[in-house]
mmCIF file of C-alpha atoms in Angstrom:
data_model
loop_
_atom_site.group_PDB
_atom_site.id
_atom_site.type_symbol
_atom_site.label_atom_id
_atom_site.label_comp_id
_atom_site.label_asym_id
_atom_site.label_seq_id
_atom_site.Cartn_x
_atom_site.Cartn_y
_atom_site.Cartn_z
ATOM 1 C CA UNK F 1442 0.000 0.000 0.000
ATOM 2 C CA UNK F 1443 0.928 3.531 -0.204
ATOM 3 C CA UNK F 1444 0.439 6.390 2.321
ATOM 4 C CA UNK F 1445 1.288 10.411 1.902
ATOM 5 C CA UNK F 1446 3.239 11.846 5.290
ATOM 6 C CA UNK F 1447 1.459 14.431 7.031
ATOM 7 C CA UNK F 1448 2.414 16.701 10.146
ATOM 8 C CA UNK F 1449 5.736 16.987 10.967
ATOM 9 C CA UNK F 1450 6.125 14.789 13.912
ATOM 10 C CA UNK F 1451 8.304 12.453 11.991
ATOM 11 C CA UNK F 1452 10.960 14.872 11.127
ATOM 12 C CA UNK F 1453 14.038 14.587 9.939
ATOM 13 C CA UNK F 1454 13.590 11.156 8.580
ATOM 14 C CA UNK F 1455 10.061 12.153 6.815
ATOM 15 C CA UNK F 1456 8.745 15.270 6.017
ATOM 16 C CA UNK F 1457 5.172 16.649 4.970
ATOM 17 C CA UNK F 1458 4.402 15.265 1.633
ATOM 18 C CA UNK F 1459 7.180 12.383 1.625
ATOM 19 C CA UNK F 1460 5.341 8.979 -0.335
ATOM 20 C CA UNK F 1461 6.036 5.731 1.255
ATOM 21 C CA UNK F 1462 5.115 2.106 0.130
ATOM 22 C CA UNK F 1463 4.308 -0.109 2.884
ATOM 23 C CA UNK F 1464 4.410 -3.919 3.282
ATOM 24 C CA UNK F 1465 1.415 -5.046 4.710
ATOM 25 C CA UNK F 1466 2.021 -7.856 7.486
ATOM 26 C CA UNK F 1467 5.388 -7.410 7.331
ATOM 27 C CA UNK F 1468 7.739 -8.588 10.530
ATOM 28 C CA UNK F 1469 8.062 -6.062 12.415
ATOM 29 C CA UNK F 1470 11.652 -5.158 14.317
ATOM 30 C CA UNK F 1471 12.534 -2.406 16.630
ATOM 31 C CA UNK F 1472 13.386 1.165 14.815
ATOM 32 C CA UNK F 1473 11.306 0.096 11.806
ATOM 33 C CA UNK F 1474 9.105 2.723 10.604
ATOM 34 C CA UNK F 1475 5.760 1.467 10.307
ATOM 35 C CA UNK F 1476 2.009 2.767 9.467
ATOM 36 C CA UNK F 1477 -0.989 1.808 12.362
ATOM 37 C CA UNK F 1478 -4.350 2.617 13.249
ATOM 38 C CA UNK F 1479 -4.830 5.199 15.418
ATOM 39 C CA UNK F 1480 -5.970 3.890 18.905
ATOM 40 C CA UNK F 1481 -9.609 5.648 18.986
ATOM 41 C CA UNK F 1482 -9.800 6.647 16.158
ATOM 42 C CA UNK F 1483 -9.444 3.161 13.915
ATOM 43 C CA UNK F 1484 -10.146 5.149 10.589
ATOM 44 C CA UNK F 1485 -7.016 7.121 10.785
ATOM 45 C CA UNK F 1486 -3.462 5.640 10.183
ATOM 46 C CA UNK F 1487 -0.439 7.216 11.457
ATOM 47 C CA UNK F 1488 3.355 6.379 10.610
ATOM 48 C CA UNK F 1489 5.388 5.913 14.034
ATOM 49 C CA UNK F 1490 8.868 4.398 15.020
ATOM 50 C CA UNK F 1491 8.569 1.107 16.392
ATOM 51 C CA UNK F 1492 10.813 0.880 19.279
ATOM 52 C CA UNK F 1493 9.708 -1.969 21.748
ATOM 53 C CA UNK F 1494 7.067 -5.369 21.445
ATOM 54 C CA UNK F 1495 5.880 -6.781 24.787
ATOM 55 C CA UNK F 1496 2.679 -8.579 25.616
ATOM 56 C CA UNK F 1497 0.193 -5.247 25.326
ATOM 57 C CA UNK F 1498 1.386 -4.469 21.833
ATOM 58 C CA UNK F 1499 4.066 -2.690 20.062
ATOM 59 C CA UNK F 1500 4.939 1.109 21.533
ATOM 60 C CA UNK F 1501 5.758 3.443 18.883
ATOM 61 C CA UNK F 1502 7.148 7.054 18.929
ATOM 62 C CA UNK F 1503 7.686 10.227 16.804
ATOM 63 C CA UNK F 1504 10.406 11.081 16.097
ATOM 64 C CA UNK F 1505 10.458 14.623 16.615
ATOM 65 C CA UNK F 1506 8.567 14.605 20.113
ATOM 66 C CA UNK F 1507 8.265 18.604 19.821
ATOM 67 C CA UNK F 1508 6.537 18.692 17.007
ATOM 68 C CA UNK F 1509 2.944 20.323 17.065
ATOM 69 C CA UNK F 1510 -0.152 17.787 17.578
ATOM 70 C CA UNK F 1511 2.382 14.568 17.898
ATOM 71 C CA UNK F 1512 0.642 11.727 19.411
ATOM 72 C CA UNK F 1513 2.518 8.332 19.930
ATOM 73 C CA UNK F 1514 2.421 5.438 22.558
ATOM 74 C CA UNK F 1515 3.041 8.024 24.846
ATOM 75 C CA UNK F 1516 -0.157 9.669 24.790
ATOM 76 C CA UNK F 1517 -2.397 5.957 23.850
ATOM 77 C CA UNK F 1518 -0.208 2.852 24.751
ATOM 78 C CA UNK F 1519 1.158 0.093 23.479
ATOM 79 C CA UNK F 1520 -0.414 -0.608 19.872
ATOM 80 C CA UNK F 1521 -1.693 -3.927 18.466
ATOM 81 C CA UNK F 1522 -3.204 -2.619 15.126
ATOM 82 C CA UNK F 1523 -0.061 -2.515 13.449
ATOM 83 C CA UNK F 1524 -0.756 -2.283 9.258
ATOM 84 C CA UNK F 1525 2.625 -2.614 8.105
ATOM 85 C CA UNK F 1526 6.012 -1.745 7.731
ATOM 86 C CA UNK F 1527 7.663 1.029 5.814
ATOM 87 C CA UNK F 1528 9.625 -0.674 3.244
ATOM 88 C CA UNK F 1529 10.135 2.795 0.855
ATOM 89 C CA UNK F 1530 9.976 6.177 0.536
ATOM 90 C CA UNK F 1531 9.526 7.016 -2.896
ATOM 91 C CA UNK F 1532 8.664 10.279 -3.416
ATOM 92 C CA UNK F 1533 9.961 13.250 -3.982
ATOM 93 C CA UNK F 1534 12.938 11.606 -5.595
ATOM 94 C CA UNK F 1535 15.363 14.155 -3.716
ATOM 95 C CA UNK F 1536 14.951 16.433 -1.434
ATOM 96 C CA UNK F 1537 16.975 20.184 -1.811
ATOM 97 C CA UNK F 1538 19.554 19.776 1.082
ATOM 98 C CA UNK F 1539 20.489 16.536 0.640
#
């Protein structure tokens, strides 16, 4: 699947706009970037840092934990709707700065 970054909470390593192809199902390891349901809110996905599994789920982070609006396991828990991991970013191509 494919899903467009939005907010900046997962800055520097994705920015607003950023396209990323997902694997769905895939094995999940710590530090992988991967795309979940948002606890509450089951219609909306977010894109999170996976950095722990124990028996509640998998806690997952933002990168940038002063960006505006970030929510992450901090704020809901441990997850267990976990789509899939980030495999790709594909677009843009390059970024100016890089």
């Amino acid at each position: 699947m494919r899903v467009r970054v939005e907010g900046d909470s997962m800055r520097p390593a994705l920015v607003p706009g950023d396209w990323l192809l997902v694997r769905r199902g895939a094995i999940v390891h710590p530090g992988d970037l991967v795309v979940a349901r948002l606890p509450g809110d089951p219609d909306q996905l977010i894109v999170k840092r996976a950095q722990w599994h124990g028996v509640d789920g998998w806690w997952l982070e933002s990168d940038n934990q002063r960006a505006s609006g970030r929510r992450d396991s901090w704020d809901f828990g441990p997850v267990h709707d976990i789509i899939g991991r980030v495999v790709l970013r594909y677009w843009p191509l390059m970024r100016k700065g890089r």
